[in-house]
Short mmCIF file of C-alpha atoms and ligand atoms in Angstrom, two decimals:
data_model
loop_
_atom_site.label_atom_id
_atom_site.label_comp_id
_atom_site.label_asym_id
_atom_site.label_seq_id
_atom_site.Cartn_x
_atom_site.Cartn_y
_atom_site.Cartn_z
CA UNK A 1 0.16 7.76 32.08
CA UNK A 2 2.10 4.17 32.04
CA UNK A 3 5.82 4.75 32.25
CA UNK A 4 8.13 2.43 29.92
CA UNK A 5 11.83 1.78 30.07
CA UNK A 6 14.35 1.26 27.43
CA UNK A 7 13.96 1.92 23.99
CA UNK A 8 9.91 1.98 24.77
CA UNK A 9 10.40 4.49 26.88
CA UNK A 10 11.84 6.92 24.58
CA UNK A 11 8.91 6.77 22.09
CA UNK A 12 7.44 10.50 22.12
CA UNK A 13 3.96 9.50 21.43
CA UNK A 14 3.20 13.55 20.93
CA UNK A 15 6.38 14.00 18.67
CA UNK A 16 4.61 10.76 16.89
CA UNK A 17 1.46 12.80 16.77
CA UNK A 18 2.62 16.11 15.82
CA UNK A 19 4.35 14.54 12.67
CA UNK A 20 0.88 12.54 11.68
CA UNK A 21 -0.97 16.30 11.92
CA UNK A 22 2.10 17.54 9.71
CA UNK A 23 2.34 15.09 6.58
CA UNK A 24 -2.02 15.06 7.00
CA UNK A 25 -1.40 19.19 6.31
CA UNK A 26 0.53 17.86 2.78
CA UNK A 27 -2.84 17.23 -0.04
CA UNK A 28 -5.00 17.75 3.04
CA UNK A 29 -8.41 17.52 1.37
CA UNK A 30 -11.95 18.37 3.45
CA UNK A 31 -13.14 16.04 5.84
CA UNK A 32 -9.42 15.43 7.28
CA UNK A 33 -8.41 13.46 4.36
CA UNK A 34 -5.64 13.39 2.22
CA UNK A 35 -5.16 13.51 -1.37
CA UNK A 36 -1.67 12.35 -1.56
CA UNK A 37 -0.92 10.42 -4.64
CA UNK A 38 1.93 8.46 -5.78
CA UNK A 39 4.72 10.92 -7.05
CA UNK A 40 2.43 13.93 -7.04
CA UNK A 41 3.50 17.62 -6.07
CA UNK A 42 2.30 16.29 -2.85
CA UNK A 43 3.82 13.01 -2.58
CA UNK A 44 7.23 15.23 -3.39
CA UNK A 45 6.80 17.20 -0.74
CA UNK A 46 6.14 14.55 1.69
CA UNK A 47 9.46 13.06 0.77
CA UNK A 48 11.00 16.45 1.11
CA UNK A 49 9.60 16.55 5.05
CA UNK A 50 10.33 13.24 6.10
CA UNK A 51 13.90 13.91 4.25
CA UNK A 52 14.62 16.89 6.66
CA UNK A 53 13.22 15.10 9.68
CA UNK A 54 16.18 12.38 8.86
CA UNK A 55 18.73 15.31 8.03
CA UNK A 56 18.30 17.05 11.74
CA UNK A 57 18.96 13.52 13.07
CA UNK A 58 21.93 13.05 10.87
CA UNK A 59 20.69 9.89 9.72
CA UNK A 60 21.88 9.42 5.91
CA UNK A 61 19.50 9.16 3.15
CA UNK A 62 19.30 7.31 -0.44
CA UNK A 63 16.69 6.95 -2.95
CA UNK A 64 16.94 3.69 -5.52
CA UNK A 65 16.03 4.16 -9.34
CA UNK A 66 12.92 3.34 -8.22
CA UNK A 67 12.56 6.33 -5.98
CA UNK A 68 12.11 4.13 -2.65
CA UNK A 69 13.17 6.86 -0.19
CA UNK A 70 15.81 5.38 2.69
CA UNK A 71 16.82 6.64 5.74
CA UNK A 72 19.51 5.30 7.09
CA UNK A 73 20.39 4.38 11.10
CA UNK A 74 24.33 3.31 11.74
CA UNK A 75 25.10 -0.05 13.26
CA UNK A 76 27.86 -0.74 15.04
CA UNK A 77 28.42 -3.80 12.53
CA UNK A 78 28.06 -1.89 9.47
CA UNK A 79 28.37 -4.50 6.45
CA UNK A 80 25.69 -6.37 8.20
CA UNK A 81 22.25 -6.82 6.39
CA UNK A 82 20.15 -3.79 7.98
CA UNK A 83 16.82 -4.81 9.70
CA UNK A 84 14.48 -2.35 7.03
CA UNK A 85 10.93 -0.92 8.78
CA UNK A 86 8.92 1.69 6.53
CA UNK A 87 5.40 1.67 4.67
CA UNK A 88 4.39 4.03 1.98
CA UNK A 89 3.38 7.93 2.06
CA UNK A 90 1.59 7.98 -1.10
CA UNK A 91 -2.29 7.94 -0.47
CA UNK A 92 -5.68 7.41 -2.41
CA UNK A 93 -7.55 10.37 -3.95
CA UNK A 94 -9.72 10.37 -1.10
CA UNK A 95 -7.40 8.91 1.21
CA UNK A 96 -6.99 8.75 5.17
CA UNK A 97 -4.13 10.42 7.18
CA UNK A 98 -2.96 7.18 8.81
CA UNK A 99 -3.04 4.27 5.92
CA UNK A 100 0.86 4.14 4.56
CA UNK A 101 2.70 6.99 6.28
CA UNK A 102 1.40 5.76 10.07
CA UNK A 103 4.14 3.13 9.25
CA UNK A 104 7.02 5.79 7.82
CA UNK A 105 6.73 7.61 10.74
CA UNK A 106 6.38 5.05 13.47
CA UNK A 107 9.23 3.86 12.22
CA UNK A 108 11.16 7.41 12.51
CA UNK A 109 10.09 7.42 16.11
CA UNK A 110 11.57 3.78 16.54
CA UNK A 111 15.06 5.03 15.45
CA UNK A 112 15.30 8.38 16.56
CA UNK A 113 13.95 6.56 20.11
CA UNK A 114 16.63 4.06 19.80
CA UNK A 115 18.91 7.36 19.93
CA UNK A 116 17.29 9.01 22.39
CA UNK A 117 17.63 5.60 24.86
CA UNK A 118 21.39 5.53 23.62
CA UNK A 119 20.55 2.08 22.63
CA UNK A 120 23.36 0.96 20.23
CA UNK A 121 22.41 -1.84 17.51
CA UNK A 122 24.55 -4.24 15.96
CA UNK A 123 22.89 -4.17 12.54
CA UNK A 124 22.23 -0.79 10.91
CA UNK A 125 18.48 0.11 10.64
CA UNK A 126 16.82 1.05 7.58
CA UNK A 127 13.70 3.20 7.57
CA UNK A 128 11.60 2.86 3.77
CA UNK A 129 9.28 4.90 2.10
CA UNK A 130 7.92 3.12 -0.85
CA UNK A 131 6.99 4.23 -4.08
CA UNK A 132 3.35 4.19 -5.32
CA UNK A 133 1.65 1.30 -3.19
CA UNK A 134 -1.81 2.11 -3.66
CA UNK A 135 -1.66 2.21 -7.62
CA UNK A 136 -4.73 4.24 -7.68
CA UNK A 137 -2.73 7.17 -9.63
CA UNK A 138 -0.52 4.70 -11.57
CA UNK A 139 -1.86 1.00 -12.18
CA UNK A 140 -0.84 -1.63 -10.70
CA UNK A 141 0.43 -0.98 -6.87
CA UNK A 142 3.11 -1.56 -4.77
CA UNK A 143 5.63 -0.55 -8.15
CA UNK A 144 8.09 0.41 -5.58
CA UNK A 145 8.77 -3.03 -3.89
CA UNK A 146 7.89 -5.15 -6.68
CA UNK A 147 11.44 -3.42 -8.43
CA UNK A 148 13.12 -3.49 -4.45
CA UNK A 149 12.13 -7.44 -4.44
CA UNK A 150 12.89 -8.33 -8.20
CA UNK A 151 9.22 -9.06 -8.81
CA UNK A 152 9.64 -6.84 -11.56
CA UNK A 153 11.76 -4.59 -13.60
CA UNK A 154 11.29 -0.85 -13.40
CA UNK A 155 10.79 -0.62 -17.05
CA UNK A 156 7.68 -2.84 -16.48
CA UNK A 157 5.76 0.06 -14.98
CA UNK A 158 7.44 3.30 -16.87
CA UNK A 159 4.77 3.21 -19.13
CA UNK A 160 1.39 3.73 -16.76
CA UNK A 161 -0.13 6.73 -17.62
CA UNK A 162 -2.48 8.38 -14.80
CA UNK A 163 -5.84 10.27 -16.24
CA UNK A 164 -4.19 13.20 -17.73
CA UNK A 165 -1.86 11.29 -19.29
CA UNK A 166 1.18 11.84 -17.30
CA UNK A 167 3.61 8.68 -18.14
CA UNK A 168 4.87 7.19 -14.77
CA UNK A 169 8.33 7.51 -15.90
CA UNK A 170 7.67 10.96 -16.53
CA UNK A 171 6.43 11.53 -13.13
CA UNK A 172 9.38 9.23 -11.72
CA UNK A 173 12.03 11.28 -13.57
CA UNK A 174 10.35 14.61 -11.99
CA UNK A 175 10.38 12.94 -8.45
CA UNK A 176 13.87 11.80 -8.78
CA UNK A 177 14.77 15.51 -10.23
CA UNK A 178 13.23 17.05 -6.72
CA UNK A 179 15.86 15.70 -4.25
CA UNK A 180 19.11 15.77 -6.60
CA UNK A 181 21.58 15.72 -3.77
CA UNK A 182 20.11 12.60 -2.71
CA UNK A 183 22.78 9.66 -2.69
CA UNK A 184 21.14 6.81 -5.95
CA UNK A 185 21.17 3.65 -4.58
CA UNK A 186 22.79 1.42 -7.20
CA UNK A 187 21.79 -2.25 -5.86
CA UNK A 188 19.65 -3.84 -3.94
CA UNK A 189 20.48 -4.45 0.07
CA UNK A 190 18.25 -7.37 0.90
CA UNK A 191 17.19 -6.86 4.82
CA UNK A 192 18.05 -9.40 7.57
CA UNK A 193 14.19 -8.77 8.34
CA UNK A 194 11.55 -6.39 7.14
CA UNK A 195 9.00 -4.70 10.35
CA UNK A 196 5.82 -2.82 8.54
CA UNK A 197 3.60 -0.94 11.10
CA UNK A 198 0.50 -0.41 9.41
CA UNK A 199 -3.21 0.90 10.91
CA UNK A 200 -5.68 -2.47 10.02
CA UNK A 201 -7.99 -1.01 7.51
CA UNK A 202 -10.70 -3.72 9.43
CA UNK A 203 -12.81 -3.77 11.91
CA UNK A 204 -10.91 -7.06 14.02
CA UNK A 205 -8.78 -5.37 16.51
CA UNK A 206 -11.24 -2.43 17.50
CA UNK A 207 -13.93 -5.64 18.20
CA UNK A 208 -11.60 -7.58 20.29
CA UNK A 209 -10.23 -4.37 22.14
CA UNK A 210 -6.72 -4.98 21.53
CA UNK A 211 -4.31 -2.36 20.69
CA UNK A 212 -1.70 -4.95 18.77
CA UNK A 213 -2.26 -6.85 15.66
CA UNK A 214 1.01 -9.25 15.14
CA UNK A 215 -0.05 -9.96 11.37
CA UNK A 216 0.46 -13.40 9.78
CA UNK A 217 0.47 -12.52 6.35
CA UNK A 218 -1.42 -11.19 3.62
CA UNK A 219 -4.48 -12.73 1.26
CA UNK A 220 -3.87 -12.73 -2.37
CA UNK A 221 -4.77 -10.08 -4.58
CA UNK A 222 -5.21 -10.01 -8.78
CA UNK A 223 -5.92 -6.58 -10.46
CA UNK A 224 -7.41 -6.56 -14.12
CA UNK A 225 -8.27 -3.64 -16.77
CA UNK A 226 -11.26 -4.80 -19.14
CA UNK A 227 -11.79 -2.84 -21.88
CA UNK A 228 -15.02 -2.75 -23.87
CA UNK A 229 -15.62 -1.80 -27.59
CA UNK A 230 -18.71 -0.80 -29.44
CA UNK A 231 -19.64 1.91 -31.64
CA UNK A 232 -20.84 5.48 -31.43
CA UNK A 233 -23.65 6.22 -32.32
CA UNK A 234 -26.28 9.44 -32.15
CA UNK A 235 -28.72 8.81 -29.43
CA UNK A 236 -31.61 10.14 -31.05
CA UNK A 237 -31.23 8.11 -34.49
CA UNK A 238 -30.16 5.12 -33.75
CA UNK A 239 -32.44 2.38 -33.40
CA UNK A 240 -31.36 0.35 -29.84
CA UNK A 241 -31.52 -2.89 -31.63
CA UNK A 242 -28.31 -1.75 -34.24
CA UNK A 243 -26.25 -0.47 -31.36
CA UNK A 244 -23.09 -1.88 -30.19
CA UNK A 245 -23.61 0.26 -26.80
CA UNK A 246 -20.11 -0.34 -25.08
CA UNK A 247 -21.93 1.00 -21.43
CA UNK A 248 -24.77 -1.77 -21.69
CA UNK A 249 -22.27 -4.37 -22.63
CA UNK A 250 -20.41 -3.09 -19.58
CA UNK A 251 -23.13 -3.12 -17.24
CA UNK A 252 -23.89 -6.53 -18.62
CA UNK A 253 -20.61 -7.60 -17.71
CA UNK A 254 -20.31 -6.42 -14.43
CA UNK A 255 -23.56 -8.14 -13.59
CA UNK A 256 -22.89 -11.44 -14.37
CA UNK A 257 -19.44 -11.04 -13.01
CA UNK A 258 -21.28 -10.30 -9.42
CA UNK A 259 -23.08 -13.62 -10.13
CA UNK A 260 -19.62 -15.65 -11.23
CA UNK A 261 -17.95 -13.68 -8.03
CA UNK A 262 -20.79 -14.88 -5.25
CA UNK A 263 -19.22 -15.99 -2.04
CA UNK A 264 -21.84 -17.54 0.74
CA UNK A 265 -18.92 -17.62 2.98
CA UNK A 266 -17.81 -13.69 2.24
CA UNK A 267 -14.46 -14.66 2.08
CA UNK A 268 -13.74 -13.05 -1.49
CA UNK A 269 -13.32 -9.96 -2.02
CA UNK A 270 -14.51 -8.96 -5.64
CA UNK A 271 -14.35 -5.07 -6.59
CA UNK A 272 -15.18 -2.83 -9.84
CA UNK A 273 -13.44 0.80 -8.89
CA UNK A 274 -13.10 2.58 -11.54
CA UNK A 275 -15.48 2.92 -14.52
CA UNK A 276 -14.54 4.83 -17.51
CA UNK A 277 -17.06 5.79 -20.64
CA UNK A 278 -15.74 6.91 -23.72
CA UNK A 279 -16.82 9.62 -25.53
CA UNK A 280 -19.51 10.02 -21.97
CA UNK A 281 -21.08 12.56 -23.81
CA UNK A 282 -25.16 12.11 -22.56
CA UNK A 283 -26.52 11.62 -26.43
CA UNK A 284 -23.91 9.86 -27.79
CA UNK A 285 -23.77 5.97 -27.58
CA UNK A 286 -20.30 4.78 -26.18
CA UNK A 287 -18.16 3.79 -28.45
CA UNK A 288 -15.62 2.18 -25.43
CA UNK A 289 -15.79 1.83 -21.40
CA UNK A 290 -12.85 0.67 -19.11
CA UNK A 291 -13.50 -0.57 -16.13
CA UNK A 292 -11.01 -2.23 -13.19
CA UNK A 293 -11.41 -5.70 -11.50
CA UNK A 294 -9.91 -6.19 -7.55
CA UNK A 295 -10.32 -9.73 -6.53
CA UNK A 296 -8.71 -10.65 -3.74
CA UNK A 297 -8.88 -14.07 -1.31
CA UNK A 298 -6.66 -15.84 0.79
CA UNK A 299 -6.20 -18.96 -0.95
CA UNK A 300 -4.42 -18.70 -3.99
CA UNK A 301 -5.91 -21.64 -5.90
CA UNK A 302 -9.27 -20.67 -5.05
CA UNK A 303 -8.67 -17.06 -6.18
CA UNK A 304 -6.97 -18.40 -9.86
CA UNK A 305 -9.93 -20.66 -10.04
CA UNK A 306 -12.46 -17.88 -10.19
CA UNK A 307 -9.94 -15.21 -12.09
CA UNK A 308 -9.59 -17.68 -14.69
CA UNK A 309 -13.86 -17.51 -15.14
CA UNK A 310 -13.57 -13.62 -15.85
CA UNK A 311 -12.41 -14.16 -19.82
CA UNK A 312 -15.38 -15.83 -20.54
CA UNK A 313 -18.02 -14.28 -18.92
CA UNK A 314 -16.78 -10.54 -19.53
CA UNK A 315 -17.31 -11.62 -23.68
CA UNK A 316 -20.53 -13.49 -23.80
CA UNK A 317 -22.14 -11.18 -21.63
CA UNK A 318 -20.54 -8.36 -23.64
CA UNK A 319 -21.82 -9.20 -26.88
CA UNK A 320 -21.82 -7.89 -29.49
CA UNK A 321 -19.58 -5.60 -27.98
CA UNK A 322 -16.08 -6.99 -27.82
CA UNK A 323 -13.69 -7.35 -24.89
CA UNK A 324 -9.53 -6.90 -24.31
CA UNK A 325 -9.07 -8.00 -20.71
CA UNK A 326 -5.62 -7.47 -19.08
CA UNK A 327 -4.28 -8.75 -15.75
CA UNK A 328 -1.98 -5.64 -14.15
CA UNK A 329 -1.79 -7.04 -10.79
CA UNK A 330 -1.01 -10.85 -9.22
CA UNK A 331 0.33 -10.96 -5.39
CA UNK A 332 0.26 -14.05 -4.19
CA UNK A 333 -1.35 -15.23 -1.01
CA UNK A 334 1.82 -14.58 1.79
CA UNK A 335 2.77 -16.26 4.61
CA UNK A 336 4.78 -14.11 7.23
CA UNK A 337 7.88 -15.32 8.48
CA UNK A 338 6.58 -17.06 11.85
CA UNK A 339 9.76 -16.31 13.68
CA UNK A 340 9.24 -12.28 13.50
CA UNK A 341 5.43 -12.55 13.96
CA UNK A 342 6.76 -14.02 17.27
CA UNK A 343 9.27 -11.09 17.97
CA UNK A 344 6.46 -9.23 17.22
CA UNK A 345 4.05 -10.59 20.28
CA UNK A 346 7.32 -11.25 22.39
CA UNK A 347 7.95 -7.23 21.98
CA UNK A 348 4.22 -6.18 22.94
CA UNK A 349 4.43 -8.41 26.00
CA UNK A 350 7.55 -6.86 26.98
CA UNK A 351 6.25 -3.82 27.51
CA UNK A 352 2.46 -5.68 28.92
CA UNK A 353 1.03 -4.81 25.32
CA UNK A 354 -1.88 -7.82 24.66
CA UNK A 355 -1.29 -8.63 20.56
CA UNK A 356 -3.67 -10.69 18.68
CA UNK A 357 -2.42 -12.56 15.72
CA UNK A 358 -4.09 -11.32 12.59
CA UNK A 359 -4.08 -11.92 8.69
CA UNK A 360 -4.01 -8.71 6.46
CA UNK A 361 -7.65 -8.41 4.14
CA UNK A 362 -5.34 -5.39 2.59
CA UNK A 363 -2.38 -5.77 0.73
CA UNK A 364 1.09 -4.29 1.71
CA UNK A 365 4.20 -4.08 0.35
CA UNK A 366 5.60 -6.43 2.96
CA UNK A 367 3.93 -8.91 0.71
CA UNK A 368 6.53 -8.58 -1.98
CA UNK A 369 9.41 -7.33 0.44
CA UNK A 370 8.62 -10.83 1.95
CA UNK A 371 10.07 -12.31 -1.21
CA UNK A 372 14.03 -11.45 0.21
CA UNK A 373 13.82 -10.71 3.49
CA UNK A 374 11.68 -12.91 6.66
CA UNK A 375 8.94 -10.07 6.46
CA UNK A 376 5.90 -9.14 9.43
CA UNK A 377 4.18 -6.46 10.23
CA UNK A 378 2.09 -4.79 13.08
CA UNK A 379 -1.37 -3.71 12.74
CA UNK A 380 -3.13 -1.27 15.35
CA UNK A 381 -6.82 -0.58 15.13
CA UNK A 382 -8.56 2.11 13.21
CA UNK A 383 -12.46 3.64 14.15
CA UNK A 384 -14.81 1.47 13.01
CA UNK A 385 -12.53 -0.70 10.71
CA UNK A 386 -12.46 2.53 8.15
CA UNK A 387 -9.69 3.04 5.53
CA UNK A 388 -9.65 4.99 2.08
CA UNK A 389 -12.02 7.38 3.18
CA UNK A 390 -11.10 10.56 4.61
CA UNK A 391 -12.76 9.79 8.24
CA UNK A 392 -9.97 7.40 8.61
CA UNK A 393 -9.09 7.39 12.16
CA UNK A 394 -6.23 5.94 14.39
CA UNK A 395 -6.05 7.25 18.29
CA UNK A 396 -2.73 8.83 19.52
CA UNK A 397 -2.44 6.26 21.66
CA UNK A 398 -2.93 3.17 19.76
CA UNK A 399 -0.35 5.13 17.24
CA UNK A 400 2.32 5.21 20.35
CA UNK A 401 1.86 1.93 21.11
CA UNK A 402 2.38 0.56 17.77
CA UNK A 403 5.42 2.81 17.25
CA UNK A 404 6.61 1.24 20.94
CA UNK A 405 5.72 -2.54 20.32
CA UNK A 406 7.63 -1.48 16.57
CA UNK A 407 11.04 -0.29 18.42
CA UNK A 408 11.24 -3.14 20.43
CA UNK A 409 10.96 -5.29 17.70
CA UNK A 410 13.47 -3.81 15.46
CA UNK A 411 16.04 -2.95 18.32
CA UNK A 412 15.50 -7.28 19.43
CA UNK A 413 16.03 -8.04 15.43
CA UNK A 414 18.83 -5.57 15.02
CA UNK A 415 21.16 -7.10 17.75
CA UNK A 416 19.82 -10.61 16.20
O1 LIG B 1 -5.48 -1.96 -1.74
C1 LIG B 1 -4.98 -2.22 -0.64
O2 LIG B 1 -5.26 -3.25 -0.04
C2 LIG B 1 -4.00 -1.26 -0.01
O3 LIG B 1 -4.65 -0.55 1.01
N1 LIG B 1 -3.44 -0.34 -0.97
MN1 LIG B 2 -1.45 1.05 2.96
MN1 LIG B 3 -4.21 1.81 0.99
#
């Protein structure tokens, strides 16, 4: 086993590892998945884990009225801007035990390692757990740093309701009611930088057979809600031609949407996720469907250009069925800062790591935390490029040397 001195020697890959196994135990669902969703029973008790891990380290810890969790690592310059590293512990329904809370805990390791090498920082270091990023519970994503970066209000969101109907206020005001000793952080404290550690979700790094990805930002991303209404009707009366079938308007729809949305190049990314039939009774003609739109690509003006196209084609093909269409979701394409990207690869060859520089196909919240603080992050590989399945795989060793490559980085931008 390679020895490492300093602060990435002091990384306890197994303590890294044990933790992983831990949280996976919290919504662990067959298959080694997780269902872990955004402000769940389980996504309560994650919080309440990672809380006590802080606790035994005596590192203080907040939550904003957004319930962001923070865990808070003394500097020796306290009014300083902190550096802030975190990711999300909230997962899919199906979800893997590595995508979101990898980057919570690597970046637990990094501080408590920082400790353990008695390596004193200059700028306090801030460890995040953000609320709701995947949005699959609660639509749109990423809620948690779109209120941290002023992208939006929190009152934008309190309305969501997830399938049973539970409001996301609702489920806010029971998350926030869970850890009542917990210190409410009033304002925002916009980071001197912003270090997300994050498994790849793609297939790039495992190809190339290296361990690091230092990622150069992230491709833009659009969510939409289209909503279809026709009529019930009794499937046995009703002649076809009368109907206003709301499932074949759908279908319909979402067919010459895959037409509007060809790519020769593969470059964007057009998804329908979620289908919903109202009254989906099987001899009953629905009366209303709902169905979700992810388009993603990395050039902004090319992904407005064919968002704007969705309008139009969603109601003529829908006809006579008519169509509500509502955008919940618009990230921008995101450039990381190019300075910590560097830090980033300067850190992994410190410690003889090889990095590749790589742009994010997923989105993260550093993509809105980039908004108010120079924002990066660090990818390592996962098997076979798999993510949001429960086979979702990252090796203990790729996880230690992320969580090393992620210390260095913070300890080199916390004495920055
Ligand atoms: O959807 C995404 O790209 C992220 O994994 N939530
Ligand atoms: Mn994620
Ligand atoms: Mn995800």
């Amino acid at each position: 086993m390679r020895e490492f001195n300093g602060v990435a020697g002091q990384v306890d890959g197994g303590r890294l590892w044990r933790r992983l196994m831990q949280m996976a135990e919290i919504g662990a669902i067959p298959g080694n998945g997780v269902n872990r969703q955004a402000l769940s029973e389980e996504d309560i008790a994650a919080r309440e884990l990672l809380i006590d891990w802080a606790r035994r380290r005596g590192y203080a810890v907040a939550v904003d009225e957004a319930a962001n969790l923070f865990v808070r690592r003394p500097g020796s310059e306290p009014d300083l801007p902190p550096v802030l590293t975190g990711s999300h512990m909230d997962s899919q329904p199906r979800g893997g035990r590595f995508d979101g809370i990898y980057g919570v805990i690597a970046g637990l390791e990094a501080i408590e390692a920082l400790d353990d090498a008695g390596t004193a920082t200059r700028r306090p270091i801030e460890l995040v757990a953000w609320t709701n990023e995947e949005g699959s519970r609660f639509d749109p994503g990423c809620m948690g740093s779109m209120v941290f970066s002023g992208t939006a209000p929190l009152e934008r969101f309190e309305d969501a309701v997830d399938t049973d109907g539970i409001s996301f206020g609702r489920a806010l005001s029971r998350t926030l009611g869970a850890t009542p000793d917990l210190p409410r952080r009033r304002e925002t404290i916009p980071p001197a930088a912003y270090v997300e550690a994050h498994i790849e979700q793609g297939p790039v790094l495992e190809a190339a057979e290296v361990t690091i990805g230092a990622v150069t930002g992230v491709q833009g991303s659009q969510r939409f809600v289209v909503e279809v209404d026709g009529a019930t009707a009794h499937a046995g009366t009703t002649p076809v031609r009368g109907r206003r079938d709301a499932l074949q308007a759908a279908l319909r729809a979402v067919a010459r949407l895959n037409e509007t949305m060809a790519d020769p190049n593969d470059v964007l990314r057009f998804t329908v996720g979620r289908f919903e039939v109202e009254p989906n009774s099987p001899n009953t003609v629905p009366s209303r469907v709902r169905f979700s739109i992810d388009l993603r690509h990395p050039d902004g003006w090319e992904l407005d250009r064919r968002a704007r196209r969705i309008p139009r084609v969603c109601e003529n093909a829908a006809l006579p069925c008519s169509v509500r269409i509502s955008r919940t979701f618009d990230q921008r394409p995101v450039a990381f800062e190019s300075g910590i990207v560097e830090t980033i690869e300067r850190s992994a060859a410190a410690i003889d790591q090889p990095s590749l520089r790589i742009p994010s196909g997923a989105n993260h919240d550093a993509a809105f935390v980039a908004k108010v603080s120079p924002t990066a992050m660090i990818f390592i590989p996962c098997l076979r490029g798999v993510s949001h399945h429960e086979s979702e795989y990252a090796s203990p060793e790729d996880c230690a040397a992320g969580a090393r490559v992620l210390a260095e980085t913070v300890r080199t931008l916390a004495d920055s």
